Short mmCIF file of C-alpha atoms in Angstrom, two decimals:
data_model
loop_
_atom_site.label_atom_id
_atom_site.label_comp_id
_atom_site.label_asym_id
_atom_site.label_seq_id
_atom_site.Cartn_x
_atom_site.Cartn_y
_atom_site.Cartn_z
CA UNK A 1 -25.32 67.77 116.26
CA UNK A 2 -21.59 67.50 115.91
CA UNK A 3 -19.27 67.92 118.89
CA UNK A 4 -17.66 71.36 118.76
CA UNK A 5 -14.08 69.98 119.17
CA UNK A 6 -14.27 66.98 116.78
CA UNK A 7 -13.52 67.21 113.00
CA UNK A 8 -16.27 66.06 110.72
CA UNK A 9 -15.75 62.61 109.13
CA UNK A 10 -14.46 62.88 105.61
CA UNK A 11 -16.96 61.93 102.96
CA UNK A 12 -16.83 58.47 101.35
CA UNK A 13 -15.64 59.89 98.01
CA UNK A 14 -12.40 61.07 99.55
CA UNK A 15 -11.73 57.63 101.03
CA UNK A 16 -12.34 56.06 97.66
CA UNK A 17 -9.89 58.41 95.92
CA UNK A 18 -7.15 57.55 98.40
CA UNK A 19 -7.64 53.87 97.72
CA UNK A 20 -7.44 54.39 93.94
CA UNK A 21 -4.16 56.39 94.20
CA UNK A 22 -2.58 53.78 96.50
CA UNK A 23 -3.40 50.97 94.10
CA UNK A 24 -1.95 52.92 91.17
CA UNK A 25 1.26 53.61 93.07
CA UNK A 26 1.77 49.94 93.90
CA UNK A 27 1.35 49.06 90.21
CA UNK A 28 4.27 51.38 89.16
CA UNK A 29 7.67 49.54 89.02
CA UNK A 30 10.73 51.86 89.23
CA UNK A 31 13.33 51.44 86.48
CA UNK A 32 16.88 50.24 87.30
CA UNK A 33 19.50 52.91 87.98
CA UNK A 34 22.14 52.94 85.09
CA UNK A 35 25.18 52.62 87.39
CA UNK A 36 27.58 51.44 84.65
CA UNK A 37 26.73 54.36 82.41
CA UNK A 38 27.14 56.82 85.26
CA UNK A 39 30.56 55.36 86.12
CA UNK A 40 31.74 55.56 82.48
CA UNK A 41 30.60 59.15 82.23
CA UNK A 42 32.45 60.03 85.45
CA UNK A 43 35.70 58.50 84.17
CA UNK A 44 35.35 60.38 80.89
CA UNK A 45 34.85 63.68 82.71
CA UNK A 46 37.91 63.05 84.93
CA UNK A 47 40.07 62.28 81.86
CA UNK A 48 39.00 65.51 80.21
CA UNK A 49 39.82 67.51 83.33
CA UNK A 50 43.26 65.77 83.65
CA UNK A 51 44.10 66.51 80.01
CA UNK A 52 43.17 70.14 80.45
CA UNK A 53 45.36 70.49 83.58
CA UNK A 54 48.31 68.72 81.92
CA UNK A 55 48.08 70.93 78.86
CA UNK A 56 48.07 74.03 81.04
CA UNK A 57 51.12 72.80 82.98
CA UNK A 58 53.03 72.05 79.77
CA UNK A 59 52.23 75.51 78.55
CA UNK A 60 53.70 77.00 81.73
CA UNK A 61 56.91 74.99 81.26
CA UNK A 62 57.32 75.81 77.59
CA UNK A 63 56.74 79.53 77.84
CA UNK A 64 60.01 80.39 79.70
CA UNK A 65 62.00 78.42 77.12
CA UNK A 66 60.66 80.45 74.27
CA UNK A 67 62.75 83.52 75.06
CA UNK A 68 66.56 83.77 74.94
CA UNK A 69 68.02 86.83 76.64
CA UNK A 70 71.09 88.22 74.95
CA UNK A 71 74.10 89.79 76.62
CA UNK A 72 72.92 93.29 75.67
CA UNK A 73 69.45 92.82 77.20
CA UNK A 74 67.55 92.10 73.94
CA UNK A 75 65.62 88.89 73.40
CA UNK A 76 65.18 86.47 70.52
CA UNK A 77 62.25 84.16 69.97
CA UNK A 78 62.47 80.43 69.21
CA UNK A 79 64.11 79.62 65.89
CA UNK A 80 66.04 82.87 65.69
CA UNK A 81 69.84 82.83 65.43
CA UNK A 82 71.50 84.45 68.43
CA UNK A 83 74.84 86.11 67.82
CA UNK A 84 77.17 85.53 70.78
CA UNK A 85 78.55 88.65 72.44
CA UNK A 86 82.02 89.67 71.35
CA UNK A 87 84.83 88.53 73.64
CA UNK A 88 86.13 91.31 75.82
CA UNK A 89 89.76 92.20 75.62
CA UNK A 90 91.58 90.75 78.61
CA UNK A 91 94.90 89.33 79.62
CA UNK A 92 96.32 87.24 76.76
CA UNK A 93 96.80 83.52 77.31
CA UNK A 94 100.30 82.41 78.28
CA UNK A 95 102.57 81.61 75.37
CA UNK A 96 102.92 77.87 74.66
CA UNK A 97 106.67 78.33 75.06
CA UNK A 98 106.12 79.50 78.66
CA UNK A 99 103.69 76.99 80.18
CA UNK A 100 101.66 78.20 83.13
CA UNK A 101 102.76 76.61 86.39
CA UNK A 102 100.56 75.38 89.18
CA UNK A 103 100.65 74.08 92.75
CA UNK A 104 99.59 70.52 93.48
CA UNK A 105 99.00 69.05 96.93
CA UNK A 106 99.96 65.36 97.02
CA UNK A 107 99.75 62.57 99.54
CA UNK A 108 102.91 60.97 100.97
CA UNK A 109 104.29 58.45 98.49
CA UNK A 110 102.02 59.55 95.64
CA UNK A 111 104.04 59.26 92.44
CA UNK A 112 103.60 62.11 89.98
CA UNK A 113 104.57 61.79 86.31
CA UNK A 114 106.31 65.12 85.76
CA UNK A 115 107.97 64.39 82.40
CA UNK A 116 108.40 61.40 80.08
CA UNK A 117 110.11 58.72 82.15
CA UNK A 118 110.48 60.99 85.21
CA UNK A 119 108.46 60.57 88.40
CA UNK A 120 108.63 62.49 91.67
CA UNK A 121 107.06 61.61 95.01
CA UNK A 122 107.24 63.22 98.44
CA UNK A 123 107.44 61.70 101.88
CA UNK A 124 107.70 63.43 105.23
CA UNK A 125 111.49 63.17 105.12
CA UNK A 126 112.13 64.52 101.63
CA UNK A 127 112.04 64.33 97.85
CA UNK A 128 112.27 61.11 95.82
CA UNK A 129 112.59 60.94 92.05
CA UNK A 130 113.19 58.43 89.31
CA UNK A 131 114.51 59.27 85.84
CA UNK A 132 115.81 57.37 82.80
CA UNK A 133 119.42 56.27 82.98
CA UNK A 134 119.55 56.34 86.79
CA UNK A 135 120.27 53.02 88.56
CA UNK A 136 117.33 53.55 90.90
CA UNK A 137 115.32 56.10 92.80
CA UNK A 138 117.22 59.12 94.08
CA UNK A 139 116.53 60.92 97.33
CA UNK A 140 117.15 64.33 98.86
CA UNK A 141 116.38 64.65 102.57
CA UNK A 142 114.90 67.60 104.41
CA UNK A 143 115.81 66.21 107.82
CA UNK A 144 119.46 65.04 107.58
CA UNK A 145 120.93 68.50 108.12
CA UNK A 146 122.26 69.02 104.59
CA UNK A 147 119.61 71.67 104.02
CA UNK A 148 119.35 74.60 106.39
CA UNK A 149 115.60 74.47 107.03
CA UNK A 150 115.80 77.30 109.58
CA UNK A 151 115.81 79.90 106.80
CA UNK A 152 114.32 80.13 103.27
CA UNK A 153 116.21 78.39 100.50
CA UNK A 154 116.04 76.50 97.21
CA UNK A 155 118.04 73.48 96.05
CA UNK A 156 118.68 72.43 92.45
CA UNK A 157 119.11 69.25 90.40
CA UNK A 158 119.51 69.41 86.62
CA UNK A 159 119.43 66.71 83.97
CA UNK A 160 119.21 67.07 80.22
CA UNK A 161 119.81 65.62 76.82
CA UNK A 162 119.57 67.01 73.26
CA UNK A 163 118.62 70.48 74.42
CA UNK A 164 115.74 69.32 76.68
CA UNK A 165 116.39 69.92 80.38
CA UNK A 166 114.52 68.85 83.49
CA UNK A 167 115.10 71.18 86.42
CA UNK A 168 113.89 70.48 89.95
CA UNK A 169 114.70 70.93 93.61
CA UNK A 170 113.42 71.55 97.13
CA UNK A 171 112.19 74.92 98.35
CA UNK A 172 111.62 75.76 102.02
CA UNK A 173 110.30 78.81 103.80
CA UNK A 174 107.26 80.24 105.54
CA UNK A 175 103.98 80.47 103.62
CA UNK A 176 101.92 78.48 101.16
CA UNK A 177 103.29 78.41 97.59
CA UNK A 178 101.17 79.79 94.78
CA UNK A 179 103.66 80.34 91.93
CA UNK A 180 107.18 79.33 90.96
CA UNK A 181 109.23 81.50 88.63
CA UNK A 182 112.33 79.95 87.05
CA UNK A 183 114.89 81.99 85.13
CA UNK A 184 117.10 79.96 82.79
CA UNK A 185 119.71 80.74 80.14
CA UNK A 186 116.88 80.48 77.59
CA UNK A 187 114.55 82.88 79.42
CA UNK A 188 111.90 82.72 82.14
CA UNK A 189 109.36 79.96 82.75
CA UNK A 190 106.65 79.11 85.26
CA UNK A 191 107.48 76.02 87.27
CA UNK A 192 105.18 73.64 89.13
CA UNK A 193 105.20 73.07 92.89
CA UNK A 194 104.39 69.84 94.74
CA UNK A 195 103.68 70.00 98.45
CA UNK A 196 102.23 67.85 101.17
CA UNK A 197 99.06 68.82 103.01
CA UNK A 198 99.29 70.46 106.40
CA UNK A 199 101.80 73.28 105.76
CA UNK A 200 105.01 71.26 106.10
CA UNK A 201 107.18 74.32 105.36
CA UNK A 202 108.78 72.84 102.25
CA UNK A 203 107.95 71.44 98.83
CA UNK A 204 109.39 70.45 95.48
CA UNK A 205 109.53 72.62 92.35
CA UNK A 206 110.22 71.49 88.78
CA UNK A 207 110.29 72.72 85.21
CA UNK A 208 110.99 71.09 81.87
CA UNK A 209 112.47 73.45 79.29
CA UNK A 210 114.41 73.52 76.06
CA UNK A 211 117.67 75.40 75.71
CA UNK A 212 119.12 75.76 72.21
CA UNK A 213 122.70 74.57 71.82
CA UNK A 214 123.59 77.98 70.43
CA UNK A 215 122.69 79.65 73.74
CA UNK A 216 124.71 77.21 75.83
CA UNK A 217 127.76 77.20 73.59
CA UNK A 218 127.76 81.00 73.18
CA UNK A 219 127.66 81.64 76.93
CA UNK A 220 130.12 78.88 77.69
CA UNK A 221 128.10 77.72 80.73
CA UNK A 222 127.34 74.20 81.81
CA UNK A 223 124.36 75.05 84.04
CA UNK A 224 120.92 76.05 82.79
CA UNK A 225 119.17 77.47 85.88
CA UNK A 226 119.96 81.05 86.88
CA UNK A 227 117.33 81.87 89.52
CA UNK A 228 114.32 80.24 91.24
CA UNK A 229 111.72 82.27 93.15
CA UNK A 230 108.70 80.85 94.97
CA UNK A 231 105.80 83.25 95.66
CA UNK A 232 102.72 83.03 97.86
CA UNK A 233 99.21 84.05 96.75
CA UNK A 234 99.78 87.67 97.87
CA UNK A 235 102.95 87.99 95.78
CA UNK A 236 105.30 87.68 98.74
CA UNK A 237 108.53 85.74 98.32
CA UNK A 238 108.67 82.44 100.21
CA UNK A 239 112.10 81.45 98.94
CA UNK A 240 114.56 82.80 96.40
CA UNK A 241 117.87 81.44 95.22
CA UNK A 242 120.31 82.57 92.55
CA UNK A 243 122.56 79.97 90.93
CA UNK A 244 125.89 80.79 89.31
CA UNK A 245 126.02 79.74 85.62
#
């Protein structure tokens, strides 16, 4: 009689079946894993994904370029001719006969070509210039007492030949120059100002102009400059001087 807590011994047929299955399993040889093929397939998949991402990115970049917004708010697609908006009516450009002046900040000793053969440079003590026919550089001081620097003023030097005149001088006064207006016997012109950095309280103005012989001979004057006015950016007068013809 079997013990109540012990499992019965398996029959001999079951043992024989286990032995047959074990022998069959040992006889089976697993095939080699195709690592090279798997690696090639992985690279091919990555290339396809990269191409897809790159194409999408290019599409994002190209799309904004495909539309041109016009000035009136309409849009034109690629390949369409876009008519530029009409120019609005504004202040007309200065006449070539009245060149627009400007203000230029220079360094001490910097030579500026202001006209053919004429150069001007500034130092802390005054104006230097060189022109054709002169034996050497000329100088006008701002510190020797010949100019009253305690109040606004403008000095004048004129030189000319064959109706072409070069006008220049020193201006001094409070404020930063923004525009120089020169009135001559031939009309008004916009001069140019040279100044040193640091608000020195003075600068040099100049203008090259043409005066017809008929104007000079009719008026019987030897001078060309009638008035020089230097303005600041707010339109205030820094210095003003009238010259007798």
